[in-house]
Structure formats: C-alpha cells, structure tokens
C-alpha cells in the first residue's frame, strides 16, 4: 500500500542519515585531533606533513558518503562527454536543477575539479547555510534583480581558469 511504501522510504532516509552522521563523527574526531596537532607544531615543515593526513581523512569521509549516495539514494551519477578534461582547465558546467542533492552529485561526478557554483542569495538567510556557502566559495545571485556583482564574479572565476557551475 502507499502508506507502507512511504513508511519504508522514510525509514530508509532516516537510516541513511544516521549512517552519514556516524561516518561524520568517526572522521571528525581524528580530523580535529590531527588539525590541532598541526596547529601546535612549531616547525612549518612538520606542519606540511600533516596536510596529507588531513587530506586523506577528508577523502575517506567523502568516499564513504559517496558510497552511501551511490548505494542507497537511488541517484545515479553518469558523466558523459569528453572525459579527457584537463585538471588545470577552466570550464562552465551547466545542469538541470531538480533537487538540493544536484550540486553534490555534480561535484562527485567531477571530482578532479573544484566547482564554484552559482546559488540563490536566499541560501544565506540561514546562518549554517551562509557559513557553508562561504566555505564552498559559492557565488550568490539576486534572482529578482540584475545582479552585476554576481556576473562579474562569474567572469572572474572563468578568467582565473577555474570551473563555474550554473543551474
């Protein structure tokens, strides 16, 4: 029945979120410990050694969450086109936007590139989302007015040889 399907779907989402939270806790504790040790080290050369460990922990967290997304979300990532993209090339990624997960899926599909996404300025009304928008270097745009500042920032991203993502 429809109610039974909805309850199973809700349960599946709750379990996935629980596993993502557990994965985050498992990775955050060593990540913060290594970051603290790095910050306390007096020699810059020794601090650089910790960069690889921090990157490895972050990549491990991403890999587990990517597996969860692939296995349990029902979303499938299929990247088509010229797969011989240069890592140092600048590109414009255009995509149809259907849900909040779209930027994550595109970022997973284009792992070799940091994508500077354009997003609506309304995302910055929530403090947690505003923090995330800043950390992701998202370009916010006022969808209700001509936003020349956002246009200039998009142009700058491409001039700097980076990747711009637009929905």
Short mmCIF file of N, CA and C in Angstrom, two decimals:
data_model
loop_
_atom_site.label_atom_id
_atom_site.label_comp_id
_atom_site.label_asym_id
_atom_site.label_seq_id
_atom_site.Cartn_x
_atom_site.Cartn_y
_atom_site.Cartn_z
N UNK A 1 0.83 -1.19 0.00
CA UNK A 1 0.00 0.00 0.00
C UNK A 1 0.88 1.25 0.00
N UNK A 2 0.29 2.38 -0.30
CA UNK A 2 1.01 3.63 -0.41
C UNK A 2 1.61 4.05 0.94
N UNK A 3 0.87 3.88 2.01
CA UNK A 3 1.33 4.23 3.35
C UNK A 3 2.53 3.37 3.74
N UNK A 4 2.49 2.07 3.44
CA UNK A 4 3.58 1.16 3.74
C UNK A 4 4.85 1.58 3.00
N UNK A 5 4.71 1.93 1.70
CA UNK A 5 5.86 2.38 0.91
C UNK A 5 6.45 3.66 1.48
N UNK A 6 5.60 4.60 1.86
CA UNK A 6 6.05 5.87 2.42
C UNK A 6 6.81 5.66 3.73
N UNK A 7 6.30 4.75 4.57
CA UNK A 7 6.96 4.48 5.83
C UNK A 7 8.32 3.82 5.59
N UNK A 8 8.42 2.90 4.65
CA UNK A 8 9.71 2.27 4.34
C UNK A 8 10.69 3.29 3.76
N UNK A 9 10.19 4.17 2.93
CA UNK A 9 11.03 5.20 2.34
C UNK A 9 11.56 6.14 3.43
N UNK A 10 10.70 6.53 4.35
CA UNK A 10 11.10 7.40 5.45
C UNK A 10 12.12 6.71 6.35
N UNK A 11 11.91 5.44 6.60
CA UNK A 11 12.84 4.67 7.42
C UNK A 11 14.20 4.57 6.73
N UNK A 12 14.19 4.34 5.42
CA UNK A 12 15.44 4.25 4.67
C UNK A 12 16.21 5.57 4.73
N UNK A 13 15.51 6.69 4.56
CA UNK A 13 16.16 8.00 4.63
C UNK A 13 16.73 8.23 6.03
N UNK A 14 15.98 7.88 7.06
CA UNK A 14 16.45 8.05 8.44
C UNK A 14 17.70 7.21 8.70
N UNK A 15 17.72 5.98 8.20
CA UNK A 15 18.89 5.12 8.39
C UNK A 15 20.11 5.65 7.64
N UNK A 16 19.89 6.13 6.43
CA UNK A 16 21.00 6.71 5.65
C UNK A 16 21.57 7.91 6.39
N UNK A 17 20.69 8.78 6.87
CA UNK A 17 21.16 9.97 7.59
C UNK A 17 21.92 9.57 8.86
N UNK A 18 21.45 8.55 9.55
CA UNK A 18 22.14 8.07 10.74
C UNK A 18 23.54 7.59 10.39
N UNK A 19 23.67 6.83 9.31
CA UNK A 19 24.99 6.33 8.90
C UNK A 19 25.90 7.49 8.48
N UNK A 20 25.35 8.48 7.80
CA UNK A 20 26.15 9.65 7.41
C UNK A 20 26.63 10.40 8.65
N UNK A 21 25.76 10.56 9.64
CA UNK A 21 26.15 11.23 10.89
C UNK A 21 27.23 10.42 11.60
N UNK A 22 27.06 9.10 11.68
CA UNK A 22 28.08 8.26 12.31
C UNK A 22 29.41 8.34 11.57
N UNK A 23 29.35 8.32 10.24
CA UNK A 23 30.55 8.45 9.43
C UNK A 23 31.23 9.79 9.72
N UNK A 24 30.45 10.83 9.85
CA UNK A 24 31.00 12.16 10.13
C UNK A 24 31.68 12.19 11.50
N UNK A 25 31.03 11.62 12.51
CA UNK A 25 31.61 11.58 13.85
C UNK A 25 32.92 10.78 13.84
N UNK A 26 32.90 9.64 13.16
CA UNK A 26 34.10 8.79 13.08
C UNK A 26 35.26 9.55 12.42
N UNK A 27 34.97 10.37 11.44
CA UNK A 27 36.03 11.09 10.74
C UNK A 27 36.41 12.42 11.40
N UNK A 28 35.47 13.06 12.06
CA UNK A 28 35.74 14.38 12.64
C UNK A 28 36.71 14.29 13.81
N UNK A 29 36.57 13.28 14.64
CA UNK A 29 37.44 13.17 15.82
C UNK A 29 38.92 13.09 15.40
N UNK A 30 39.31 12.17 14.51
CA UNK A 30 40.73 12.17 14.11
C UNK A 30 41.11 13.42 13.31
N UNK A 31 40.17 13.93 12.51
CA UNK A 31 40.47 15.13 11.72
C UNK A 31 40.80 16.30 12.63
N UNK A 32 39.98 16.52 13.65
CA UNK A 32 40.24 17.62 14.58
C UNK A 32 41.50 17.39 15.40
N UNK A 33 41.77 16.14 15.76
CA UNK A 33 42.98 15.82 16.51
C UNK A 33 44.23 16.13 15.68
N UNK A 34 44.23 15.69 14.44
CA UNK A 34 45.38 15.95 13.55
C UNK A 34 45.51 17.45 13.28
N UNK A 35 44.39 18.13 13.08
CA UNK A 35 44.43 19.58 12.83
C UNK A 35 44.99 20.32 14.04
N UNK A 36 44.60 19.90 15.24
CA UNK A 36 45.13 20.52 16.46
C UNK A 36 46.63 20.28 16.59
N UNK A 37 47.06 19.04 16.36
CA UNK A 37 48.49 18.74 16.40
C UNK A 37 49.26 19.58 15.39
N UNK A 38 48.71 19.70 14.21
CA UNK A 38 49.35 20.51 13.16
C UNK A 38 49.48 21.96 13.62
N UNK A 39 48.42 22.49 14.21
CA UNK A 39 48.44 23.89 14.66
C UNK A 39 49.45 24.12 15.78
N UNK A 40 49.69 23.09 16.59
CA UNK A 40 50.60 23.24 17.73
C UNK A 40 52.07 23.05 17.37
N UNK A 41 52.34 22.48 16.21
CA UNK A 41 53.73 22.22 15.82
C UNK A 41 54.45 23.54 15.51
N UNK A 42 55.65 23.70 16.05
CA UNK A 42 56.38 24.96 15.85
C UNK A 42 57.10 25.07 14.50
N UNK A 43 57.30 23.95 13.79
CA UNK A 43 58.08 23.96 12.56
C UNK A 43 57.15 23.81 11.35
N UNK A 44 57.26 24.75 10.41
CA UNK A 44 56.37 24.75 9.24
C UNK A 44 56.53 23.46 8.42
N UNK A 45 57.74 22.95 8.30
CA UNK A 45 57.97 21.73 7.54
C UNK A 45 57.22 20.54 8.12
N UNK A 46 57.19 20.45 9.45
CA UNK A 46 56.46 19.37 10.10
C UNK A 46 54.95 19.55 9.91
N UNK A 47 54.51 20.79 9.94
CA UNK A 47 53.07 21.04 9.74
C UNK A 47 52.63 20.60 8.36
N UNK A 48 53.49 20.78 7.35
CA UNK A 48 53.14 20.38 5.98
C UNK A 48 52.93 18.87 5.87
N UNK A 49 53.64 18.10 6.68
CA UNK A 49 53.48 16.64 6.67
C UNK A 49 52.03 16.26 7.02
N UNK A 50 51.43 17.04 7.90
CA UNK A 50 50.06 16.74 8.33
C UNK A 50 49.03 17.04 7.24
N UNK A 51 49.40 17.82 6.23
CA UNK A 51 48.45 18.11 5.16
C UNK A 51 47.96 16.85 4.46
N UNK A 52 48.87 15.92 4.21
CA UNK A 52 48.50 14.67 3.56
C UNK A 52 47.56 13.83 4.42
N UNK A 53 47.81 13.83 5.72
CA UNK A 53 46.94 13.08 6.64
C UNK A 53 45.54 13.71 6.65
N UNK A 54 45.49 15.03 6.74
CA UNK A 54 44.19 15.73 6.74
C UNK A 54 43.45 15.49 5.43
N UNK A 55 44.17 15.55 4.32
CA UNK A 55 43.55 15.29 3.02
C UNK A 55 43.04 13.86 2.94
N UNK A 56 43.83 12.91 3.43
CA UNK A 56 43.40 11.51 3.43
C UNK A 56 42.14 11.29 4.25
N UNK A 57 42.06 11.91 5.41
CA UNK A 57 40.86 11.79 6.24
C UNK A 57 39.64 12.39 5.54
N UNK A 58 39.83 13.56 4.94
CA UNK A 58 38.72 14.21 4.23
C UNK A 58 38.28 13.36 3.04
N UNK A 59 39.24 12.81 2.29
CA UNK A 59 38.89 11.97 1.14
C UNK A 59 38.20 10.69 1.58
N UNK A 60 38.59 10.15 2.72
CA UNK A 60 37.94 8.95 3.25
C UNK A 60 36.48 9.25 3.60
N UNK A 61 36.25 10.39 4.25
CA UNK A 61 34.87 10.80 4.60
C UNK A 61 34.03 10.95 3.34
N UNK A 62 34.61 11.61 2.33
CA UNK A 62 33.90 11.80 1.06
C UNK A 62 33.62 10.46 0.40
N UNK A 63 34.60 9.55 0.41
CA UNK A 63 34.42 8.24 -0.24
C UNK A 63 33.29 7.45 0.41
N UNK A 64 33.22 7.46 1.74
CA UNK A 64 32.16 6.72 2.42
C UNK A 64 30.80 7.33 2.09
N UNK A 65 30.70 8.66 2.15
CA UNK A 65 29.43 9.31 1.83
C UNK A 65 29.05 9.13 0.36
N UNK A 66 30.03 9.11 -0.52
CA UNK A 66 29.76 8.86 -1.94
C UNK A 66 29.22 7.45 -2.12
N UNK A 67 29.82 6.49 -1.43
CA UNK A 67 29.32 5.12 -1.49
C UNK A 67 27.87 5.06 -1.02
N UNK A 68 27.58 5.74 0.09
CA UNK A 68 26.20 5.75 0.61
C UNK A 68 25.25 6.38 -0.40
N UNK A 69 25.67 7.47 -1.01
CA UNK A 69 24.85 8.13 -2.02
C UNK A 69 24.61 7.19 -3.20
N UNK A 70 25.67 6.56 -3.68
CA UNK A 70 25.55 5.64 -4.81
C UNK A 70 24.67 4.45 -4.49
N UNK A 71 24.88 3.87 -3.32
CA UNK A 71 24.23 2.61 -2.98
C UNK A 71 22.78 2.76 -2.53
N UNK A 72 22.49 3.80 -1.75
CA UNK A 72 21.20 3.83 -1.08
C UNK A 72 20.25 4.96 -1.49
N UNK A 73 20.73 5.96 -2.21
CA UNK A 73 19.86 7.11 -2.50
C UNK A 73 18.96 6.89 -3.72
N UNK A 74 19.33 5.99 -4.59
CA UNK A 74 18.57 5.83 -5.82
C UNK A 74 19.08 6.77 -6.90
N UNK A 75 19.92 7.72 -6.53
CA UNK A 75 20.50 8.64 -7.52
C UNK A 75 21.66 7.92 -8.22
N UNK A 76 21.76 8.11 -9.49
CA UNK A 76 22.84 7.52 -10.26
C UNK A 76 23.61 8.63 -10.95
N UNK A 77 24.93 8.55 -10.85
CA UNK A 77 25.79 9.55 -11.47
C UNK A 77 26.31 8.98 -12.77
N UNK A 78 26.04 9.69 -13.85
CA UNK A 78 26.56 9.30 -15.15
C UNK A 78 27.16 10.54 -15.79
N UNK A 79 28.46 10.53 -15.95
CA UNK A 79 29.14 11.66 -16.56
C UNK A 79 29.41 11.31 -18.01
N UNK A 80 28.95 12.16 -18.91
CA UNK A 80 29.18 11.90 -20.32
C UNK A 80 29.92 13.08 -20.93
N UNK A 81 30.46 12.85 -22.08
CA UNK A 81 31.18 13.92 -22.76
C UNK A 81 32.65 13.61 -22.81
N UNK A 82 33.43 14.63 -23.04
CA UNK A 82 34.88 14.49 -23.17
C UNK A 82 35.50 14.26 -21.80
N UNK A 83 35.86 13.02 -21.53
CA UNK A 83 36.41 12.68 -20.23
C UNK A 83 37.90 12.99 -20.14
N UNK A 84 38.45 13.62 -21.14
CA UNK A 84 39.86 13.97 -21.15
C UNK A 84 40.02 15.44 -20.76
N UNK A 85 39.26 15.88 -19.78
CA UNK A 85 39.34 17.27 -19.33
C UNK A 85 40.64 17.50 -18.58
N UNK A 86 41.25 18.63 -18.80
CA UNK A 86 42.49 18.96 -18.11
C UNK A 86 42.17 19.42 -16.70
N UNK A 87 42.96 18.98 -15.74
CA UNK A 87 42.74 19.36 -14.35
C UNK A 87 42.90 20.86 -14.17
N UNK A 88 43.80 21.47 -14.94
CA UNK A 88 44.03 22.90 -14.79
C UNK A 88 43.22 23.73 -15.80
N UNK A 89 42.26 23.12 -16.46
CA UNK A 89 41.44 23.84 -17.44
C UNK A 89 40.30 24.58 -16.78
N UNK A 90 39.76 25.56 -17.49
CA UNK A 90 38.58 26.26 -16.97
C UNK A 90 37.37 25.84 -17.79
N UNK A 91 36.27 25.56 -17.07
CA UNK A 91 35.08 25.02 -17.71
C UNK A 91 33.83 25.67 -17.13
N UNK A 92 32.78 25.59 -17.92
CA UNK A 92 31.47 26.02 -17.49
C UNK A 92 30.58 24.78 -17.45
N UNK A 93 30.09 24.43 -16.25
CA UNK A 93 29.24 23.26 -16.07
C UNK A 93 27.80 23.75 -15.99
N UNK A 94 26.97 23.31 -16.93
CA UNK A 94 25.56 23.68 -16.97
C UNK A 94 24.73 22.44 -16.70
N UNK A 95 23.75 22.55 -15.81
CA UNK A 95 22.96 21.37 -15.45
C UNK A 95 21.52 21.76 -15.15
N UNK A 96 20.64 20.80 -15.33
CA UNK A 96 19.26 20.95 -14.93
C UNK A 96 19.20 20.77 -13.41
N UNK A 97 18.44 21.60 -12.72
CA UNK A 97 18.38 21.55 -11.26
C UNK A 97 17.03 21.01 -10.81
N UNK A 98 17.06 19.84 -10.15
CA UNK A 98 15.82 19.21 -9.70
C UNK A 98 15.70 19.12 -8.19
N UNK A 99 16.83 19.06 -7.47
CA UNK A 99 16.75 18.95 -6.02
C UNK A 99 18.02 19.49 -5.38
N UNK A 100 18.02 19.53 -4.06
CA UNK A 100 19.16 20.04 -3.30
C UNK A 100 20.40 19.16 -3.47
N UNK A 101 20.23 17.92 -3.88
CA UNK A 101 21.36 17.00 -3.99
C UNK A 101 22.15 17.20 -5.30
N UNK A 102 21.58 17.94 -6.25
CA UNK A 102 22.22 18.12 -7.56
C UNK A 102 23.66 18.64 -7.48
N UNK A 103 23.95 19.69 -6.70
CA UNK A 103 25.36 20.13 -6.64
C UNK A 103 26.30 19.06 -6.11
N UNK A 104 25.82 18.27 -5.15
CA UNK A 104 26.64 17.19 -4.59
C UNK A 104 26.93 16.15 -5.66
N UNK A 105 25.90 15.77 -6.40
CA UNK A 105 26.07 14.76 -7.44
C UNK A 105 27.03 15.25 -8.52
N UNK A 106 26.89 16.49 -8.92
CA UNK A 106 27.79 17.05 -9.94
C UNK A 106 29.22 17.12 -9.41
N UNK A 107 29.38 17.52 -8.15
CA UNK A 107 30.73 17.58 -7.56
C UNK A 107 31.36 16.19 -7.50
N UNK A 108 30.56 15.16 -7.19
CA UNK A 108 31.06 13.78 -7.16
C UNK A 108 31.46 13.35 -8.57
N UNK A 109 30.65 13.71 -9.56
CA UNK A 109 30.93 13.34 -10.94
C UNK A 109 32.14 14.05 -11.53
N UNK A 110 32.50 15.18 -10.97
CA UNK A 110 33.62 15.99 -11.48
C UNK A 110 34.65 16.18 -10.38
N UNK A 111 35.05 15.10 -9.75
CA UNK A 111 35.93 15.17 -8.57
C UNK A 111 37.26 15.88 -8.81
N UNK A 112 37.76 15.85 -10.02
CA UNK A 112 39.07 16.42 -10.29
C UNK A 112 39.05 17.95 -10.26
N UNK A 113 37.86 18.53 -10.22
CA UNK A 113 37.74 19.99 -10.29
C UNK A 113 36.95 20.53 -9.11
N UNK A 114 37.41 21.65 -8.56
CA UNK A 114 36.59 22.37 -7.58
C UNK A 114 35.65 23.27 -8.36
N UNK A 115 34.37 23.05 -8.20
CA UNK A 115 33.38 23.81 -8.96
C UNK A 115 32.86 24.95 -8.10
N UNK A 116 32.94 26.16 -8.62
CA UNK A 116 32.35 27.33 -7.97
C UNK A 116 30.92 27.45 -8.47
N UNK A 117 29.96 27.03 -7.66
CA UNK A 117 28.56 27.07 -8.06
C UNK A 117 27.95 28.44 -7.85
N UNK A 118 26.97 28.76 -8.68
CA UNK A 118 26.15 29.95 -8.52
C UNK A 118 24.89 29.51 -7.78
N UNK A 119 24.53 30.22 -6.72
CA UNK A 119 23.35 29.86 -5.95
C UNK A 119 22.55 31.08 -5.57
N UNK A 120 21.30 30.88 -5.28
CA UNK A 120 20.42 31.99 -4.92
C UNK A 120 20.84 32.58 -3.58
N UNK A 121 20.74 33.91 -3.48
CA UNK A 121 21.18 34.59 -2.26
C UNK A 121 20.34 34.21 -1.05
N UNK A 122 19.13 33.70 -1.28
CA UNK A 122 18.27 33.30 -0.17
C UNK A 122 18.91 32.20 0.68
N UNK A 123 19.87 31.48 0.12
CA UNK A 123 20.56 30.44 0.89
C UNK A 123 21.33 31.02 2.07
N UNK A 124 21.67 32.30 2.01
CA UNK A 124 22.47 32.90 3.07
C UNK A 124 21.62 33.43 4.22
N UNK A 125 20.31 33.28 4.16
CA UNK A 125 19.45 33.74 5.26
C UNK A 125 19.63 32.88 6.51
N UNK A 126 19.91 31.61 6.33
CA UNK A 126 20.15 30.68 7.43
C UNK A 126 21.65 30.74 7.75
N UNK A 127 22.00 30.92 9.03
CA UNK A 127 23.42 31.09 9.41
C UNK A 127 24.28 29.88 9.05
N UNK A 128 23.75 28.68 9.26
CA UNK A 128 24.53 27.48 8.94
C UNK A 128 24.75 27.37 7.43
N UNK A 129 23.70 27.63 6.66
CA UNK A 129 23.84 27.59 5.20
C UNK A 129 24.75 28.71 4.72
N UNK A 130 24.66 29.88 5.34
CA UNK A 130 25.52 31.00 4.95
C UNK A 130 26.98 30.64 5.16
N UNK A 131 27.28 29.96 6.27
CA UNK A 131 28.64 29.51 6.54
C UNK A 131 29.10 28.53 5.46
N UNK A 132 28.22 27.57 5.11
CA UNK A 132 28.54 26.58 4.09
C UNK A 132 28.76 27.25 2.73
N UNK A 133 27.92 28.20 2.39
CA UNK A 133 28.04 28.93 1.11
C UNK A 133 29.41 29.61 1.04
N UNK A 134 29.84 30.23 2.14
CA UNK A 134 31.16 30.88 2.16
C UNK A 134 32.28 29.86 2.01
N UNK A 135 32.18 28.74 2.73
CA UNK A 135 33.23 27.71 2.68
C UNK A 135 33.34 27.08 1.30
N UNK A 136 32.22 26.98 0.59
CA UNK A 136 32.22 26.39 -0.75
C UNK A 136 32.53 27.42 -1.84
N UNK A 137 32.78 28.65 -1.43
CA UNK A 137 33.09 29.74 -2.38
C UNK A 137 31.97 29.90 -3.41
N UNK A 138 30.74 29.71 -2.97
CA UNK A 138 29.60 29.85 -3.86
C UNK A 138 29.38 31.32 -4.19
N UNK A 139 29.00 31.56 -5.42
CA UNK A 139 28.65 32.92 -5.84
C UNK A 139 27.14 33.05 -5.68
N UNK A 140 26.72 33.97 -4.82
CA UNK A 140 25.29 34.15 -4.62
C UNK A 140 24.77 35.19 -5.60
N UNK A 141 23.54 34.97 -6.06
CA UNK A 141 22.94 35.86 -7.04
C UNK A 141 21.54 36.26 -6.59
N UNK A 142 21.23 37.53 -6.79
CA UNK A 142 19.89 38.04 -6.54
C UNK A 142 19.06 37.74 -7.78
N UNK A 143 18.17 36.77 -7.68
CA UNK A 143 17.39 36.32 -8.83
C UNK A 143 16.30 37.31 -9.23
N UNK A 144 16.01 38.27 -8.37
CA UNK A 144 14.91 39.19 -8.62
C UNK A 144 15.36 40.53 -9.18
N UNK A 145 16.66 40.73 -9.27
CA UNK A 145 17.22 41.98 -9.80
C UNK A 145 18.41 41.64 -10.70
N UNK A 146 18.82 42.59 -11.48
CA UNK A 146 20.03 42.42 -12.28
C UNK A 146 21.21 42.49 -11.33
N UNK A 147 21.91 41.39 -11.16
CA UNK A 147 22.99 41.29 -10.19
C UNK A 147 24.33 41.32 -10.92
N UNK A 148 24.82 42.52 -11.19
CA UNK A 148 26.07 42.69 -11.93
C UNK A 148 27.27 42.21 -11.12
N UNK A 149 27.21 42.31 -9.80
CA UNK A 149 28.32 41.82 -8.97
C UNK A 149 28.48 40.31 -9.16
N UNK A 150 27.39 39.58 -9.17
CA UNK A 150 27.46 38.13 -9.40
C UNK A 150 28.00 37.83 -10.79
N UNK A 151 27.57 38.59 -11.79
CA UNK A 151 28.07 38.40 -13.15
C UNK A 151 29.58 38.62 -13.22
N UNK A 152 30.05 39.68 -12.54
CA UNK A 152 31.50 39.96 -12.53
C UNK A 152 32.26 38.83 -11.84
N UNK A 153 31.72 38.31 -10.75
CA UNK A 153 32.39 37.21 -10.05
C UNK A 153 32.45 35.95 -10.91
N UNK A 154 31.36 35.66 -11.64
CA UNK A 154 31.36 34.51 -12.55
C UNK A 154 32.42 34.68 -13.63
N UNK A 155 32.50 35.86 -14.19
CA UNK A 155 33.50 36.17 -15.22
C UNK A 155 34.91 36.00 -14.65
N UNK A 156 35.11 36.45 -13.42
CA UNK A 156 36.42 36.35 -12.78
C UNK A 156 36.82 34.88 -12.58
N UNK A 157 35.86 34.05 -12.17
CA UNK A 157 36.14 32.62 -11.98
C UNK A 157 36.68 32.01 -13.26
N UNK A 158 36.02 32.30 -14.37
CA UNK A 158 36.46 31.73 -15.65
C UNK A 158 37.79 32.33 -16.11
N UNK A 159 37.99 33.63 -15.89
CA UNK A 159 39.27 34.26 -16.26
C UNK A 159 40.43 33.68 -15.45
N UNK A 160 40.14 33.28 -14.21
CA UNK A 160 41.18 32.69 -13.36
C UNK A 160 41.46 31.22 -13.69
N UNK A 161 40.72 30.69 -14.69
CA UNK A 161 40.95 29.31 -15.11
C UNK A 161 40.29 28.29 -14.22
N UNK A 162 39.21 28.67 -13.55
CA UNK A 162 38.51 27.76 -12.64
C UNK A 162 37.23 27.26 -13.29
N UNK A 163 36.50 26.43 -12.57
CA UNK A 163 35.27 25.81 -13.08
C UNK A 163 34.07 26.50 -12.44
N UNK A 164 33.12 26.89 -13.27
CA UNK A 164 31.90 27.55 -12.84
C UNK A 164 30.71 26.64 -13.07
N UNK A 165 29.87 26.45 -12.06
CA UNK A 165 28.69 25.60 -12.20
C UNK A 165 27.41 26.42 -12.09
N UNK A 166 26.55 26.28 -13.07
CA UNK A 166 25.29 27.03 -13.11
C UNK A 166 24.12 26.08 -13.36
N UNK A 167 23.06 26.27 -12.61
CA UNK A 167 21.83 25.50 -12.81
C UNK A 167 20.82 26.36 -13.52
#
